[in-house]
Tab-separated table of C-alpha atoms in Angstrom:
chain	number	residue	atom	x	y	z
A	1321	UNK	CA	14.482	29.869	-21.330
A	1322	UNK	CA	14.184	27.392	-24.378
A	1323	UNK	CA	11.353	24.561	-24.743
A	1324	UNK	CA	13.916	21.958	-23.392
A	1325	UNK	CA	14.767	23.648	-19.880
A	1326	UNK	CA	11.165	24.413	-19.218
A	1327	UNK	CA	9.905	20.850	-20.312
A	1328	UNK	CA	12.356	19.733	-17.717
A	1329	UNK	CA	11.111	22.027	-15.086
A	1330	UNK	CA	7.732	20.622	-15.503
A	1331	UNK	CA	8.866	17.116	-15.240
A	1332	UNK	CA	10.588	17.715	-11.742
A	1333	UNK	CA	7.524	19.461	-10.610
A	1334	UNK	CA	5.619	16.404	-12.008
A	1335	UNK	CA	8.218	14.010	-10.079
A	1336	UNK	CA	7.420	16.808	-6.866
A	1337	UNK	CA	3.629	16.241	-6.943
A	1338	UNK	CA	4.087	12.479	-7.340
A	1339	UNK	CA	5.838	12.186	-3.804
A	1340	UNK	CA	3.628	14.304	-1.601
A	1341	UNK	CA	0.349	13.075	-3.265
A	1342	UNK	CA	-1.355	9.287	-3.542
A	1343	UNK	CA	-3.098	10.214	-6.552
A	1344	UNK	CA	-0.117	12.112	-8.636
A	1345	UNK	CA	1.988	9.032	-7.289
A	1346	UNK	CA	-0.693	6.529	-8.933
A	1347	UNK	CA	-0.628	8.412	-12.131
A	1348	UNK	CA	2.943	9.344	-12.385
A	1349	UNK	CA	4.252	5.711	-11.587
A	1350	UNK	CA	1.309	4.021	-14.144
A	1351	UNK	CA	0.773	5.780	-17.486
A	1352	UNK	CA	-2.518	3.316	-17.703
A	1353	UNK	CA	-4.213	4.250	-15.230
A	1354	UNK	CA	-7.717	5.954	-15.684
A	1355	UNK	CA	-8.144	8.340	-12.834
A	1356	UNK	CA	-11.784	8.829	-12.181
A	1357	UNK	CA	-13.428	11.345	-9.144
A	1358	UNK	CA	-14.022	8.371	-7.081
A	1359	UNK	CA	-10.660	7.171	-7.417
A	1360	UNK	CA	-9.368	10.715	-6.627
A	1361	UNK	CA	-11.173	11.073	-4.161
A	1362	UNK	CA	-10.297	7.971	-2.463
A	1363	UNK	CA	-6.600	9.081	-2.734
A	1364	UNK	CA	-7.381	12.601	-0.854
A	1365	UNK	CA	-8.535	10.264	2.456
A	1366	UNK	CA	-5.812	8.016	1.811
A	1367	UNK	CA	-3.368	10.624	2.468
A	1368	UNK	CA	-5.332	12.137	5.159
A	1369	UNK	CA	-4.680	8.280	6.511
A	1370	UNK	CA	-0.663	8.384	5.789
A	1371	UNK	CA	-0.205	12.104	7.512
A	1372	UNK	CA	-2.273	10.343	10.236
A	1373	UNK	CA	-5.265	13.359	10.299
A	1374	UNK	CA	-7.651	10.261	9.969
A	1375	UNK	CA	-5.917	7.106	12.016
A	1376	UNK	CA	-9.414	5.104	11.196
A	1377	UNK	CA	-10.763	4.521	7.708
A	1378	UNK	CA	-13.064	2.514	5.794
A	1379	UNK	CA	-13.475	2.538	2.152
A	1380	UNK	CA	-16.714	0.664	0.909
A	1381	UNK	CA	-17.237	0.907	-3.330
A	1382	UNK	CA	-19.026	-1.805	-5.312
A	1383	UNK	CA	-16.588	-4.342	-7.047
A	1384	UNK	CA	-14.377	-3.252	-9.707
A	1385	UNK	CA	-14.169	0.386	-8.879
A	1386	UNK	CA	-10.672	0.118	-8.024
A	1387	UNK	CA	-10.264	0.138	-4.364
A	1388	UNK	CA	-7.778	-2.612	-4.028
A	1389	UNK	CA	-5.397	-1.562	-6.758
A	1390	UNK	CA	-5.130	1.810	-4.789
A	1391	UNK	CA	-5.416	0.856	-1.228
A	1392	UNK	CA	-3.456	-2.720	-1.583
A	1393	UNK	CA	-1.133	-2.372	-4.374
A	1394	UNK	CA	-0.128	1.430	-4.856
A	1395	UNK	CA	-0.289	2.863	-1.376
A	1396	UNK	CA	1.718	0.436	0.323
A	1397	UNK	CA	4.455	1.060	-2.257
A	1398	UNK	CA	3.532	4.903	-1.459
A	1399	UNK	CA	3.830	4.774	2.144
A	1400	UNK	CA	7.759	3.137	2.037
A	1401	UNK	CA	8.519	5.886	-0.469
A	1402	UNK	CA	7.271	8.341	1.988
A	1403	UNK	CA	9.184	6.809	5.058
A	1404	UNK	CA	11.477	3.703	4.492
A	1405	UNK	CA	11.691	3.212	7.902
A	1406	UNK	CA	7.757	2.204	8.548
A	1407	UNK	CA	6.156	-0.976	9.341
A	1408	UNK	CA	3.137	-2.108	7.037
A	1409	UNK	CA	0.502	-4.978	7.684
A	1410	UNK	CA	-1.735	-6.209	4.719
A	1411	UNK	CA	-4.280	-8.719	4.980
A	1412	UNK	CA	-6.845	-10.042	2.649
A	1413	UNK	CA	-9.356	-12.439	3.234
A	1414	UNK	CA	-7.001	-15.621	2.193
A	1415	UNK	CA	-3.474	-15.871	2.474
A	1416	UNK	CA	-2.962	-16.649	-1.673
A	1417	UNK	CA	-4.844	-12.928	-2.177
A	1418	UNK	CA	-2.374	-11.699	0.146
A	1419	UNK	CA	0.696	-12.933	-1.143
A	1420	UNK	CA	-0.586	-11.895	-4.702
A	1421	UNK	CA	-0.953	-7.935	-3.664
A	1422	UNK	CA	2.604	-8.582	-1.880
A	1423	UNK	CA	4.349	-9.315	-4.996
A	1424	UNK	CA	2.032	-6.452	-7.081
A	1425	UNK	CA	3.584	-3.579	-4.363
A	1426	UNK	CA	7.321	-5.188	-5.187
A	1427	UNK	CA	6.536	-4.891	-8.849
A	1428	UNK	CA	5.398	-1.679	-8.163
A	1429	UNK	CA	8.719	-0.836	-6.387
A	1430	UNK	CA	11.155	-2.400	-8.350
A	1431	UNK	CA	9.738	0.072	-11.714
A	1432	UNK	CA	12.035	2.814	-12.544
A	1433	UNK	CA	9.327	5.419	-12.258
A	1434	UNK	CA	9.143	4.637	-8.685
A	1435	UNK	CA	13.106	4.573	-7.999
A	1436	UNK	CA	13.039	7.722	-9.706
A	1437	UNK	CA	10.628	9.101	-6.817
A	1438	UNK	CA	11.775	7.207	-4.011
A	1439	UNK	CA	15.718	5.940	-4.630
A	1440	UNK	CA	16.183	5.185	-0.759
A	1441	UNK	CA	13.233	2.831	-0.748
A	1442	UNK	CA	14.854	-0.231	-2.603
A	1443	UNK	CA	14.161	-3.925	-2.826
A	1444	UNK	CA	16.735	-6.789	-2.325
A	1445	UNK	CA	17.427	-8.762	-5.671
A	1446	UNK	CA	18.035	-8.906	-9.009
A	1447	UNK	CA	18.628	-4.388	-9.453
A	1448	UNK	CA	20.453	-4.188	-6.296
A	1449	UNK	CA	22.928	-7.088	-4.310
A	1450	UNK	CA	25.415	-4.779	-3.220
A	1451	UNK	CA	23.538	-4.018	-0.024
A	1452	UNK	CA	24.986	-4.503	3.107
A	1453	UNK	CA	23.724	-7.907	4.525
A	1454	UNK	CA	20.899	-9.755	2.781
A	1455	UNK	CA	17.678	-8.388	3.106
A	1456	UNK	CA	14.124	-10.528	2.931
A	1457	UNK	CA	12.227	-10.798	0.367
A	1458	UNK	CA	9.584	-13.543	-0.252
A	1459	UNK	CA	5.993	-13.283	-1.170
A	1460	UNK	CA	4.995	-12.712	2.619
A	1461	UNK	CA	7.223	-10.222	3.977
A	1462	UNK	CA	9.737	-7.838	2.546
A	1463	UNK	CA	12.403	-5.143	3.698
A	1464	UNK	CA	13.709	-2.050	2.482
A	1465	UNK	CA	17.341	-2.614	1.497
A	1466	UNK	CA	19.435	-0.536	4.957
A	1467	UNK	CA	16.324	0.680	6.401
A	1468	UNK	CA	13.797	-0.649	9.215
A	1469	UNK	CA	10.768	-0.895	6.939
A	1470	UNK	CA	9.177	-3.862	6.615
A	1471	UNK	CA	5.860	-5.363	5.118
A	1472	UNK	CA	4.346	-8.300	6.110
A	1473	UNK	CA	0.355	-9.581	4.397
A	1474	UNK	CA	-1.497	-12.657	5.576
A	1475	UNK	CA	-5.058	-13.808	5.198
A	1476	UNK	CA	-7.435	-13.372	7.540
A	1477	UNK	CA	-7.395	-15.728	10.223
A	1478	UNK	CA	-3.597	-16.136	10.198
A	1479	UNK	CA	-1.226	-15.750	12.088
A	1480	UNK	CA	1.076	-12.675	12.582
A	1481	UNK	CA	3.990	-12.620	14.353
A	1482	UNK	CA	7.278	-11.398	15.434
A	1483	UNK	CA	6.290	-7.687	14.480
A	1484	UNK	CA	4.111	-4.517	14.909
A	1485	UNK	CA	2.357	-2.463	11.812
A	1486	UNK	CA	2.576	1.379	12.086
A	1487	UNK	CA	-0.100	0.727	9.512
A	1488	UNK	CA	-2.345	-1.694	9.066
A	1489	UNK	CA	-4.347	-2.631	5.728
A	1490	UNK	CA	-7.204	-4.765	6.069
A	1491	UNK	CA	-8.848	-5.445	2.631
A	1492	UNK	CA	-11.903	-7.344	1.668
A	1493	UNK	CA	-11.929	-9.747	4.800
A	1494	UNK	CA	-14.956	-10.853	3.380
A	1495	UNK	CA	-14.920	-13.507	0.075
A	1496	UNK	CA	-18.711	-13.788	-0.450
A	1497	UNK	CA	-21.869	-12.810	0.755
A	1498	UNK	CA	-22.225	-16.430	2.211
A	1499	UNK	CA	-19.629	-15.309	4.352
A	1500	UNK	CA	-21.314	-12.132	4.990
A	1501	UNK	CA	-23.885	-13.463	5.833
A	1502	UNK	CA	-22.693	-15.981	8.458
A	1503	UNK	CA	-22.660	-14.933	11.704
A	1504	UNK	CA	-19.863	-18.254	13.021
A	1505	UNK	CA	-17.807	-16.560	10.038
A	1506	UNK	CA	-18.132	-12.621	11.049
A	1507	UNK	CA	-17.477	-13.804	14.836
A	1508	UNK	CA	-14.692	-15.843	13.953
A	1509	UNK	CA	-13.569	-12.775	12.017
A	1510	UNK	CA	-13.966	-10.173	14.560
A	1511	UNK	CA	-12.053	-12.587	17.288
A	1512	UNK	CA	-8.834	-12.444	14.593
A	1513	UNK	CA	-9.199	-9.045	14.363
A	1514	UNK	CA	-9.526	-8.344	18.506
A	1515	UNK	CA	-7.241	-11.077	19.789
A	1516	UNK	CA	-4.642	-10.889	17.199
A	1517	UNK	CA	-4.285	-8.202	14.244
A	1518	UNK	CA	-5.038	-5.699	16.439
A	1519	UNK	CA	-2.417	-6.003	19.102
A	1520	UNK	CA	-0.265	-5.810	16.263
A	1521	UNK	CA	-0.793	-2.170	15.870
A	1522	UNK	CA	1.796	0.623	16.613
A	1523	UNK	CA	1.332	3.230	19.594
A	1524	UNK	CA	0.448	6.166	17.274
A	1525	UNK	CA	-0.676	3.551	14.252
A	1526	UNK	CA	-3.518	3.828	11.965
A	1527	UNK	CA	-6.319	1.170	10.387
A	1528	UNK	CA	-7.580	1.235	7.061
A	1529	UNK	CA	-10.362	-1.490	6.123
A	1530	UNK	CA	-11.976	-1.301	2.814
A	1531	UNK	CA	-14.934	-3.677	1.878
């Protein structure tokens, strides 16, 4: 077997690794990206999350230790890959953060890496109009091109409707620590959350909130 055939080998057991794990996904699909053991080990809970062995998580790190680039950018895009048939719900604590990690998992999805991984998980647009029907895609909700998946973020305190989550990602509902601190904000907050992102979840669906 010469060097050629066995570099191959290694790539499509690279390309293997990358679809059944979050943190071989992260690095395979972004050359940058520094994995460190707290990122890594984030990614071993996150899958526990997607396999549904843990249906309730929280993920608490101090800022800029990468939370939100895994759990708001990357695993969404990781979860359709998985199953393009799933329903995600992301929300951030205002609706411009939201629609700004929306666009980050398309960007994520439209990369060739990715379509390498995942080619039934595609995005309507510019790479691919030949689909069947025209499928939506705007900065607050997308679909996978002939599949039922769907992904929908809104800030906290907004409204969600016309669809359940299978998953639902709730990150940094909090801006400050004035709003930490305020117990009118951290009711109003946990009446949102009660009355109307959680009866938005899936029989069988899972929670991930990460402050």
């Amino acid at each position: 077997m010469n060097r050629q055939m066995l570099k191959a080998i290694a790539q499509e057991a690279r390309k293997e690794l990358a679809r059944r794990s979050m943190a071989e996904f992260t690095l395979y699909t972004d050359e940058r990206y520094q994995m460190n053991w707290h990122h890594r080990l984030i990614c071993e809970y996150l899958d526990k999350w997607i396999n549904k062995d843990v249906k309730r998580l929280m993920v608490f790190t101090a800022p800029r230790h990468g939370k939100s680039e895994l759990v708001s950018r990357k695993l969404p895009a990781y979860i359709f890959g998985r199953n393009p048939d799933t329903s995600i719900i992301s929300a951030s604590y205002s609706a411009d953060l939201a629609s700004r990690m929306n666009r980050d998992v398309q960007s994520i999805m439209d990369e060739y890496r990715y379509i390498e991984l995942f080619p039934e998980s595609r995005l309507y647009g510019k790479n691919l109009k030949d689909a069947n029907g025209k499928f939506l895609r705007n900065s607050d909700i997308f679909e996978i091109v002939n599949h039922r998946g769907v992904y929908r973020s809104a800030g906290v305190g907004g409204g969600i409707t016309g669809m359940g989550g299978e998953y639902i990602i709730i990150d940094d509902p909090v801006k400050n620590r004035e709003e930490a601190n305020s117990e009118v904000y951290r009711e109003k907050l946990w009446d949102w959350y009660t009355s109307t992102l959680y009866t938005r979840l899936e029989k069988d669906g899972c929670i991930l909130v990460t402050l």
